[in-house]
XYZ file of C-alpha atoms in Angstrom:
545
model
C 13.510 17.594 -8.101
C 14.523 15.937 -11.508
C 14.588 18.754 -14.273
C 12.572 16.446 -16.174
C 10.112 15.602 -13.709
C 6.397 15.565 -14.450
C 7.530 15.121 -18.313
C 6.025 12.184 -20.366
C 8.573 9.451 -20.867
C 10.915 9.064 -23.610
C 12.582 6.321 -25.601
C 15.391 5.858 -23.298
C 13.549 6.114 -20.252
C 12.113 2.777 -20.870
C 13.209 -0.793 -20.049
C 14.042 -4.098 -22.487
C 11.284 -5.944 -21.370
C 12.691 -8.815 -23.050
C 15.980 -8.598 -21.766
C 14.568 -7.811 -17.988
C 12.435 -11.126 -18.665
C 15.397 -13.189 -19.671
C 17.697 -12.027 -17.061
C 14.617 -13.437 -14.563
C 15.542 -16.771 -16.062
C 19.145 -16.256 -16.973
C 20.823 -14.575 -13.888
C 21.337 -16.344 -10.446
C 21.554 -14.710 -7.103
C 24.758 -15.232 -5.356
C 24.008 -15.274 -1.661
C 27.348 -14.252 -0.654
C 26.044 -10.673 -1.953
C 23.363 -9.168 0.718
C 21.795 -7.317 -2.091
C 21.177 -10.801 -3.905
C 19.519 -12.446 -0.952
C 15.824 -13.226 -0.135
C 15.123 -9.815 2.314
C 10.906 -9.175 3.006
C 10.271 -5.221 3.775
C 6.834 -4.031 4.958
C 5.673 -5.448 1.343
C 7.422 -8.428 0.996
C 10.167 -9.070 -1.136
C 11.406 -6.884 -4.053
C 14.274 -5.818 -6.518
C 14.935 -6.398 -10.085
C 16.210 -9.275 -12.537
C 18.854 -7.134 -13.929
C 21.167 -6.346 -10.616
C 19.867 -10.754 -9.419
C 17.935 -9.617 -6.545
C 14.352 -10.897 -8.232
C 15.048 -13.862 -10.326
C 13.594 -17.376 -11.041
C 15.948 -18.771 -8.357
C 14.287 -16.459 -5.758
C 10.459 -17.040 -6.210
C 11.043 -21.037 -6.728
C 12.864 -20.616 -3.235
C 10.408 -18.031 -1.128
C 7.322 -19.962 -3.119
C 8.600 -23.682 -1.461
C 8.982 -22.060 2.092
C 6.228 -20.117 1.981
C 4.609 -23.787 1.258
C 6.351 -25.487 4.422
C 5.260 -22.182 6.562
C 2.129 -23.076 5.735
C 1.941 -26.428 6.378
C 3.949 -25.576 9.694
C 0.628 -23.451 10.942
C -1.369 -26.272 9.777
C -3.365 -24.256 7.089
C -4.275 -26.430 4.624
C -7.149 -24.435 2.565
C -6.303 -23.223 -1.292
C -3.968 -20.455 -1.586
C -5.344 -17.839 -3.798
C -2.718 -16.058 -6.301
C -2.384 -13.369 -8.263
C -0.179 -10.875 -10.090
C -0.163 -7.245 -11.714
C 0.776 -5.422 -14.898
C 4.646 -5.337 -14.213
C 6.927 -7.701 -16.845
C 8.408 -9.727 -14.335
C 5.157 -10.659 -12.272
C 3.829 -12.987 -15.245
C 6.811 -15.350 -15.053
C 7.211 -15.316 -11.423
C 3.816 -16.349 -11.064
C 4.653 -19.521 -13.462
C 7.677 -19.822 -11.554
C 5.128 -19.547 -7.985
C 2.564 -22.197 -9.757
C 5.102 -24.522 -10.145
C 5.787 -24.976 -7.165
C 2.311 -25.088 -5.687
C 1.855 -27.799 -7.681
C 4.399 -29.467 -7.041
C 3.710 -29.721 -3.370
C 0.248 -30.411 -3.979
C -1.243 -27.168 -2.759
C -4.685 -26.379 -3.858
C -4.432 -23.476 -5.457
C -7.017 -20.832 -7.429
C -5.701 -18.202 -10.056
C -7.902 -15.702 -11.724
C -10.571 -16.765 -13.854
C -10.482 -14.815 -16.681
C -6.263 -15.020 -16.741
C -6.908 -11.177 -15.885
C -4.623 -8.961 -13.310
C -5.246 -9.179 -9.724
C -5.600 -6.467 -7.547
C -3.813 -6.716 -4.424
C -7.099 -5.770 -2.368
C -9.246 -8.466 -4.624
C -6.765 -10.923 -3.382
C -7.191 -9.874 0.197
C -10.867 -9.641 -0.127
C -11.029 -13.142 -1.432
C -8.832 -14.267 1.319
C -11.773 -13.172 3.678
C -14.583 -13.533 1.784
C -13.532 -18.048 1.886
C -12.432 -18.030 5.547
C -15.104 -15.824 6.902
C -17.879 -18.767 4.510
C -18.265 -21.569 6.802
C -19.181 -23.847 4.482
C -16.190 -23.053 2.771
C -13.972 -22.805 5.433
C -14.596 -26.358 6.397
C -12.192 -27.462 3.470
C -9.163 -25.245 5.519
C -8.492 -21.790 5.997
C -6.973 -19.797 2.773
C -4.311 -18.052 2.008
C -2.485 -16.270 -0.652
C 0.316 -14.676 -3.079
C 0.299 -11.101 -4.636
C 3.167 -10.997 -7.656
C 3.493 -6.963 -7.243
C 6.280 -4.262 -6.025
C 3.501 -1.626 -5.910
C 4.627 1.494 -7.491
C 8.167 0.493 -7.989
C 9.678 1.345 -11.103
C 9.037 -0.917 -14.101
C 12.308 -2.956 -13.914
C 10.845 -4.160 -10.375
C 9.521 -7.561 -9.418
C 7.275 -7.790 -5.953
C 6.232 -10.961 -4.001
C 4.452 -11.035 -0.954
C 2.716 -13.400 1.381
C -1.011 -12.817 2.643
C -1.828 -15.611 5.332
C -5.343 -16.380 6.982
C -6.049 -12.728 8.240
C -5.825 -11.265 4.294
C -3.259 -8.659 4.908
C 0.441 -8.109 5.215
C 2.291 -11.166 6.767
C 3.873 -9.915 10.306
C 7.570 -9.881 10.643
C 7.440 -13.342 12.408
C 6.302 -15.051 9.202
C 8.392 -12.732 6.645
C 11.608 -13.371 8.468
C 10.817 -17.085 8.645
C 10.116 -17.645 4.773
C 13.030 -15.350 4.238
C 15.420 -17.201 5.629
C 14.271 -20.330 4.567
C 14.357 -19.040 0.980
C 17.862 -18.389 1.360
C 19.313 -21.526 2.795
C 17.058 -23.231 -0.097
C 19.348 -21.046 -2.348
C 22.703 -21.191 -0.769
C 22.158 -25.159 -1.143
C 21.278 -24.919 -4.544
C 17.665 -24.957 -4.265
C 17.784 -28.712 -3.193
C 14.322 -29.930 -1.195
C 12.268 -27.256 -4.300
C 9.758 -29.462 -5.458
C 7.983 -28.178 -8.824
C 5.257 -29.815 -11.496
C 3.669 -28.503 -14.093
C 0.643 -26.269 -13.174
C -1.799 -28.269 -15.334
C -4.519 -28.724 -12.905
C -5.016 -25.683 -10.875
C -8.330 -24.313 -10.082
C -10.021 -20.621 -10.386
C -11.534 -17.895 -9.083
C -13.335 -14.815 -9.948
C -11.473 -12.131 -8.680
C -13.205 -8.801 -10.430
C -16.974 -10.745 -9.933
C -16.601 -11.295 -6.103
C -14.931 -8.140 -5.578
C -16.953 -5.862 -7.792
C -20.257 -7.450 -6.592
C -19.588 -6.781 -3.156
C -18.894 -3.466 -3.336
C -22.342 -2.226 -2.734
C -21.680 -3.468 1.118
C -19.121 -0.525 1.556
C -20.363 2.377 -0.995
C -23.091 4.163 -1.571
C -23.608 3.986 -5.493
C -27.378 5.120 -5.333
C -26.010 8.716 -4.055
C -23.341 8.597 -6.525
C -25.795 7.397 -9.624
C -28.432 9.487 -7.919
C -26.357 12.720 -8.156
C -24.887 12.158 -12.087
C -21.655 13.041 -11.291
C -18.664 12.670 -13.822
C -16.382 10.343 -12.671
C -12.584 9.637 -14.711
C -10.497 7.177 -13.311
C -7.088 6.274 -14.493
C -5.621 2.516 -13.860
C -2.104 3.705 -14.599
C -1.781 1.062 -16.591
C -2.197 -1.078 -13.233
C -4.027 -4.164 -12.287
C -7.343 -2.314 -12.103
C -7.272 -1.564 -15.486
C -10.866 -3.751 -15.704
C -12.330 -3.357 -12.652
C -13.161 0.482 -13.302
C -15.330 -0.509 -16.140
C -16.725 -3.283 -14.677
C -17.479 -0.978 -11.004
C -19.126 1.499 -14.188
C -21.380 -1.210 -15.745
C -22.108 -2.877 -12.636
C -23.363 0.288 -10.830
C -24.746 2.297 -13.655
C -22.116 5.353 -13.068
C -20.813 8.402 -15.360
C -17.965 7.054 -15.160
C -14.654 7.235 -17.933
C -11.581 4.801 -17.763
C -9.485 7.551 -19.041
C -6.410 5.347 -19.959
C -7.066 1.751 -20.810
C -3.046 1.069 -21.672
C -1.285 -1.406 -20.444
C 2.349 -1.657 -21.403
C 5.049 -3.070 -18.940
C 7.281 -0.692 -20.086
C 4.661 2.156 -19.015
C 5.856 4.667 -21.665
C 3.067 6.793 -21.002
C 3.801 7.762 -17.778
C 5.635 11.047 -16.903
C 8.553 10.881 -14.653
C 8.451 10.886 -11.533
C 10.336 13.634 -9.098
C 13.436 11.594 -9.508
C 13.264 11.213 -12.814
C 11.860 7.477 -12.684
C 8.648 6.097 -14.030
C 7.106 5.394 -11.151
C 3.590 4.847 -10.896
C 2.482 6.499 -7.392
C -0.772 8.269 -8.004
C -0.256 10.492 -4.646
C 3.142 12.167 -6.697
C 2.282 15.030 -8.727
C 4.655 14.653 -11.417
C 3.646 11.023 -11.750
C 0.189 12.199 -12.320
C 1.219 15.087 -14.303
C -0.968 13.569 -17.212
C -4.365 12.709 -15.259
C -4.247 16.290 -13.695
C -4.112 17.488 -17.709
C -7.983 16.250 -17.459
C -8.152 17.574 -13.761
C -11.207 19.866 -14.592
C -13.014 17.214 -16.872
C -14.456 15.580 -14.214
C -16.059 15.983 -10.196
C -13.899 13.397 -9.506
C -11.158 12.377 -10.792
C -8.721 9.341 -9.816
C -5.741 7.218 -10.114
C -4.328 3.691 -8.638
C -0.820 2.437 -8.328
C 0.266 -0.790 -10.217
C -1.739 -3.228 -7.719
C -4.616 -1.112 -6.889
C -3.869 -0.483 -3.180
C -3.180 2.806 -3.520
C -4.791 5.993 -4.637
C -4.923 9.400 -5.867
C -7.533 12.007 -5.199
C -8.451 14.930 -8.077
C -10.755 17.215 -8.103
C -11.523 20.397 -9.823
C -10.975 22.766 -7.747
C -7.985 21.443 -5.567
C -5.944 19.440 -7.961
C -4.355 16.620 -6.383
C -5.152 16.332 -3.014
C -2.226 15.319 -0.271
C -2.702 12.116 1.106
C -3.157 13.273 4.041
C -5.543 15.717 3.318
C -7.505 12.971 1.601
C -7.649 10.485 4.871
C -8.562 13.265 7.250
C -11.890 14.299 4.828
C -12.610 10.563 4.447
C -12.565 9.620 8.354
C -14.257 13.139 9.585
C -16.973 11.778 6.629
C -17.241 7.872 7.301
C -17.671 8.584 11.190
C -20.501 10.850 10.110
C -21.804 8.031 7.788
C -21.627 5.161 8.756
C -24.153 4.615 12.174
C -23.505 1.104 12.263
C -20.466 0.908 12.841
C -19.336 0.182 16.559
C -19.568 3.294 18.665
C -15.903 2.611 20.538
C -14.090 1.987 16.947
C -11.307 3.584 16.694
C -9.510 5.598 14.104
C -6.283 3.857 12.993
C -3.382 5.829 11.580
C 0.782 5.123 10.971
C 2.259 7.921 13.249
C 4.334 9.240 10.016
C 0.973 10.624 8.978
C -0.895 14.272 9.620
C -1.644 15.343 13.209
C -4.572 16.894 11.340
C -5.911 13.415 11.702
C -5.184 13.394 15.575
C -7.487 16.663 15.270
C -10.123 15.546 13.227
C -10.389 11.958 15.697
C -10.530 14.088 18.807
C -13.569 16.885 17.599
C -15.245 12.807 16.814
C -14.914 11.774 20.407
C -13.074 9.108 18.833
C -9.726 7.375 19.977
C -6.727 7.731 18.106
C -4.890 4.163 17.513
C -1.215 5.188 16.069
C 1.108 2.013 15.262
C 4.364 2.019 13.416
C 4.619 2.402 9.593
C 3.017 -0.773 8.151
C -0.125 -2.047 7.278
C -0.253 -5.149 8.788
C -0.857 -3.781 12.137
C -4.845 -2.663 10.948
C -5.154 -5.859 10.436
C -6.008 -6.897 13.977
C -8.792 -4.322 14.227
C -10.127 -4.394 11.005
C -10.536 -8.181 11.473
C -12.517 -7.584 14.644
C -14.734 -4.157 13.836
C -12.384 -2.423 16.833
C -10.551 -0.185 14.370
C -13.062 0.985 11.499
C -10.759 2.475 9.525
C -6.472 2.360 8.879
C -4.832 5.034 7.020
C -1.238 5.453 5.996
C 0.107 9.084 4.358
C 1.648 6.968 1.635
C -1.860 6.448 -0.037
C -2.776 3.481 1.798
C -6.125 3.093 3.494
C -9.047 0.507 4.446
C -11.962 0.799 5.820
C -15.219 -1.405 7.371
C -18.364 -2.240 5.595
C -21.775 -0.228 6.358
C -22.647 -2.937 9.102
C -19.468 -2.664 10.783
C -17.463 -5.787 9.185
C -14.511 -6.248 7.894
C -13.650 -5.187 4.155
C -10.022 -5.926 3.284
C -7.191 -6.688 5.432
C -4.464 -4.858 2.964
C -4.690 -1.081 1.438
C -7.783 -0.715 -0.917
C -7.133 1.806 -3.674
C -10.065 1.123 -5.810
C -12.550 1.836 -2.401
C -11.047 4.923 -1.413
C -11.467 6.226 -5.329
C -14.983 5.257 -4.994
C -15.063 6.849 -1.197
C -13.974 10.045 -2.788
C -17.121 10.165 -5.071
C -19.840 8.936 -2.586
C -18.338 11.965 -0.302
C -19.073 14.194 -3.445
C -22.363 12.967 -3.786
C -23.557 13.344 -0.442
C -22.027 16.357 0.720
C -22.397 18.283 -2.951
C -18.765 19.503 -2.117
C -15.701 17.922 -3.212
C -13.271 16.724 -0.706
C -10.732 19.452 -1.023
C -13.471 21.417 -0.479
C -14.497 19.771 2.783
C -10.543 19.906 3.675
C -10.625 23.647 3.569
C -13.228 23.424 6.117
C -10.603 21.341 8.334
C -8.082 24.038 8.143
C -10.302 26.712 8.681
C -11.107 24.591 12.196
C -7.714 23.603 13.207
C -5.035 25.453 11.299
C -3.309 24.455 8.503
C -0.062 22.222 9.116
C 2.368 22.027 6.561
C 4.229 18.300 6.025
C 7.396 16.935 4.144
C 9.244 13.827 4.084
C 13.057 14.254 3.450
C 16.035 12.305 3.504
C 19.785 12.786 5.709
C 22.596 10.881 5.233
C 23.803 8.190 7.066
C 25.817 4.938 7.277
C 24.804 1.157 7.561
C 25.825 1.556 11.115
C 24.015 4.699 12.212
C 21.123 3.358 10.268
C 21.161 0.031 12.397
C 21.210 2.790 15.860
C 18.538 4.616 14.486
C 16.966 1.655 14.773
C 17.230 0.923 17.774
C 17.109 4.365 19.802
C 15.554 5.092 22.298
C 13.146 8.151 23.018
C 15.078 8.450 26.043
C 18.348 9.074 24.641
C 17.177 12.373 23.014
C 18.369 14.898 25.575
C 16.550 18.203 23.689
C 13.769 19.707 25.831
C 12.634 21.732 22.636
C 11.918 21.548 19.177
C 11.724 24.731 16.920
C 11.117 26.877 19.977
C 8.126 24.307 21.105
C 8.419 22.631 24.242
C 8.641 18.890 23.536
C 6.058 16.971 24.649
C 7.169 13.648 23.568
C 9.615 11.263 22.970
C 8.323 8.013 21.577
C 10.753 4.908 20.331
C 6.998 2.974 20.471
C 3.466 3.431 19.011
C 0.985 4.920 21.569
C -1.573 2.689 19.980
C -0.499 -0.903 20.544
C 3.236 -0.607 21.774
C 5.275 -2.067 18.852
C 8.919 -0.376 18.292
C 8.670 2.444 15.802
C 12.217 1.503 14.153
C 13.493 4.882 15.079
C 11.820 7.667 17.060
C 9.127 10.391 16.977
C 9.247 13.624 18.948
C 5.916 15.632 19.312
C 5.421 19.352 20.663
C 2.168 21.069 20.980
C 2.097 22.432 17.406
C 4.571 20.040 15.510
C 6.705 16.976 15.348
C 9.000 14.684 13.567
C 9.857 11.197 12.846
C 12.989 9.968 12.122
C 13.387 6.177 10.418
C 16.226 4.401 8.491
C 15.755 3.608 5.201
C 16.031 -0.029 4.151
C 17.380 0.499 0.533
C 19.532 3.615 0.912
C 21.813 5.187 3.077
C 20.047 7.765 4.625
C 17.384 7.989 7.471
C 14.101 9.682 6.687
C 12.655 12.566 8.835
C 9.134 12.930 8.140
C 8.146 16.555 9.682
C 4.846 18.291 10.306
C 3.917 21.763 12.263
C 0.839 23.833 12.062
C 2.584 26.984 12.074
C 3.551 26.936 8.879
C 6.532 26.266 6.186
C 8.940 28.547 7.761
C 8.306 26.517 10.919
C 8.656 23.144 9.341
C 11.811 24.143 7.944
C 13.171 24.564 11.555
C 11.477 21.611 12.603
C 13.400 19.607 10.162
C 16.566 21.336 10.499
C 16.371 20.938 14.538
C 15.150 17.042 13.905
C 18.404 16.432 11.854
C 20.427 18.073 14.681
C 18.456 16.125 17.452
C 19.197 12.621 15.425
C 22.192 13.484 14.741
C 23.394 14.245 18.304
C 21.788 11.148 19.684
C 23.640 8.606 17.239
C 26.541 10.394 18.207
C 25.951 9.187 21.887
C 28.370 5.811 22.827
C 26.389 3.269 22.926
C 24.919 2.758 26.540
């Protein structure tokens, strides 16, 4: 933990926006350099204009093959676009438009020249191709300008196709190395115009509007509860107010700033501004008006993340959060399908595992990533996908599908309905959890490793882990893919009665992750983790077979 951490920003803990802004322009990748090249993670492509890994060079090149990917799968609808409060999103998206144009897509940008929300974008994805009338003119697209959380010096860029989430790996790794041999031959074959004649769209109306599908607000307006919610200087900056006026609620935008550099953040716990409203010290500002309110919330730069406070709990643990909100939508929601399952990354609570199986409802555990909800959501089979980073969807009240991508603004609002209805607050209803199944404790932490034991990690097999215990417990698992569809995890997950860990390469630095749960309790967990590490460590050590 940073000795500064949870402290508000100071002078020098901000960024030259102007400088970060003309390096976009000024600096040029050099794909000799791997840290320079076009690379998509589980949220598409990011890095910064200072160290040339997001720069003008890279968003003309991923915007003109994500244009040819498109026309490759034959979807020739508008692509919707949009882009949040961070400094370099504005000019990529000119960069992005450019582009479009140039090729002739049909494209639709917010009306109002406002932010975009990455789950507006997704909903609007859905909301054309699920119209027939206006899916007869082609199935839709689109292009959130975000890196989520990241740190302000950050530039994000991902591709949504037809289904409105996350683009699978299949479609990343094609646009990403298309970008790259577009900028190793010197962006040749780009075609760009200017963006003179593009069309619009109403993001915040559409989105807003529909809202009263998926939430109750006549419980919430019914029960005059205070409601605070804090933007974080994000992209839902107006749709809080708007969600207020709209619905008639008690509700208080407690921080209408926006500022790229985001100096009124405090630090995160590594010292960074970060904007992750599931970190304590990032939200060591909004819990300062913790007791102010029943509910009180906060979203990440591009909305699809959120942060749960309430008076009597403080911030709530992500995974506290998702297990309250599935043991109440299951409870709530009678139209929804009775074989829907509960959808959760297996880096996230067991407590959730718990919670599914006191339902009578299967458990459908995938690999980190949103994209693979998508399938379900799409298709009412999953009704709701959770990850412990903050990240959750869920379906309408009749059963359909919502968004396709993480919806932090909904599972704010979810947060309030449940303390409108119940007349407890969630970390209230959590408490009742433990008190039924024990209360695990959980931690993420990182061990060292090199490119090339990060690359085995990888690739290892459950079956290569020799242990036949973990902390004492009898293992009863070793998994290198998801129970619930069958994917490859990207590293492997051991499970015992009572605990379990998770162990995953990181894809920016060198060290694996080992996410680590057990419902005996911290001095437990810290063997669990300790044993994990040795387990890893032993099986990387292995010759290869």
């Amino acid at each position: 933990m940073h000795e500064r951490a949870g402290t508000p920003a100071t002078e020098s803990d901000l960024i030259d926006v102007e400088a970060l802004v003309r390096a976009y322009y000024e600096q040029h990748p050099d794909a000799a350099v791997p840290e320079q090249r076009v690379a998509f993670g589980t949220s598409g492509h990011r890095g910064s204009s200072l160290t040339s890994s997001f720069n003008e060079d890279h968003i003309l090149a991923i915007t003109q093959a994500i244009v040819e990917y498109r026309t490759a799968q034959g979807i020739i609808g508008p692509l919707f676009i949009g882009a949040d409060t961070h400094a370099l999103s504005a000019p990529a998206q000119t960069t992005a438009l450019d582009v479009l144009v140039g090729n002739q897509v049909r494209v639709l940008v917010d009306e109002f020249d406002d932010y975009v929300p990455t789950p507006a974008l997704s909903h609007a994805i859905l909301k054309w191709n699920n119209d027939p009338a206006t899916r007869a003119e082609g199935e839709a697209d689109g292009i959130v300008i975000t890196p989520s959380h990241n740190p302000p010096h950050d530039g994000g860029f991902k591709y949504n196709p037809p289904h409105g989430g996350p683009a699978d790996s299949d479609a990343t790794s094609w646009i990403a190395n298309r970008a790259n041999e577009l900028i190793e031959g010197g962006l040749r074959g780009v075609r760009q115009a200017e963006p003179s004649a593009v069309e619009t769209y109403d993001f915040l109306g559409n989105y807003v509007d529909d809202l009263a599908n998926i939430i109750d607000f006549d419980a919430i307006r019914r029960s005059g509860i205070r409601i605070g919610a804090d933007p974080l200087g994000g992209a839902s900056v107006h749709y809080w107010a708007a969600i207020r006026d709209r619905y008639e609620l008690d509700l208080t935008v407690v921080n209408e700033r926006v500022d790229p550099a985001w100096s009124f953040m405090t630090l995160d716990w590594d010292g960074k501004i970060r904007m992750d409203p599931s970190s304590p010290s990032a939200m060591a500002s909004v819990l300062e008006h913790g007791t102010s309110y029943d509910i009180l919330t906060g979203n990440d730069a591009d909305a699809d993340r959120h942060g749960i406070v309430t008076p009597d709990g403080g911030l709530m643990n992500p995974n506290h959060y998702l297990a309250v909100a599935i043991e109440y939508l299951f409870a709530h929601r009678p139209e929804w399908r009775a074989d829907a399952a509960i959808g959760k990354t297996l880096v996230s609570s067991s407590m959730i595992d718990r919670v599914a199986d006191a339902l009578g409802r299967r458990l459908w555990e995938v690999p980190v990533g949103f994209k693979w909800f998508v399938p379900g959501l799409i298709d009412g089979s999953v009704a709701f996908g959770g990850e412990e980073s903050a990240g959750a969807s869920f379906l309408r009240f009749d059963g359909t599908v919502w968004t396709t991508d993480k919806d932090g603004i909904l599972l704010c609002l979810l947060a309030s309905e449940i303390r409108a209805v119940t007349g407890r607050s969630p970390s209230e209803l959590y408490a009742d959890l433990v008190a039924r199944f024990g209360d695990p404790a959980y931690e993420r932490t990182d061990a060292a490793a090199s490119a090339a034991q990060k690359a085995a990690l990888g690739k290892l097999d459950g079956d290569s882990i020799s242990a036949t215990e973990l902390a004492g417990q009898p293992i009863t698992a070793k998994l290198s893919h998801a129970p619930g569809n069958g994917a490859a995890i990207g590293g492997v997950k051991v499970e015992t009665a009572g605990a379990w860990f998770a162990a995953r390469p990181s894809g920016t630095e060198d060290v694996y992750k080992i996410y680590a749960e057990s419902f005996t309790g911290p001095e437990h967990l810290r063997l669990v983790q300790a044993e994990a590490k040795a387990i890893v460590d032993s099986a990387l050590a292995q010759p290869a077979g």
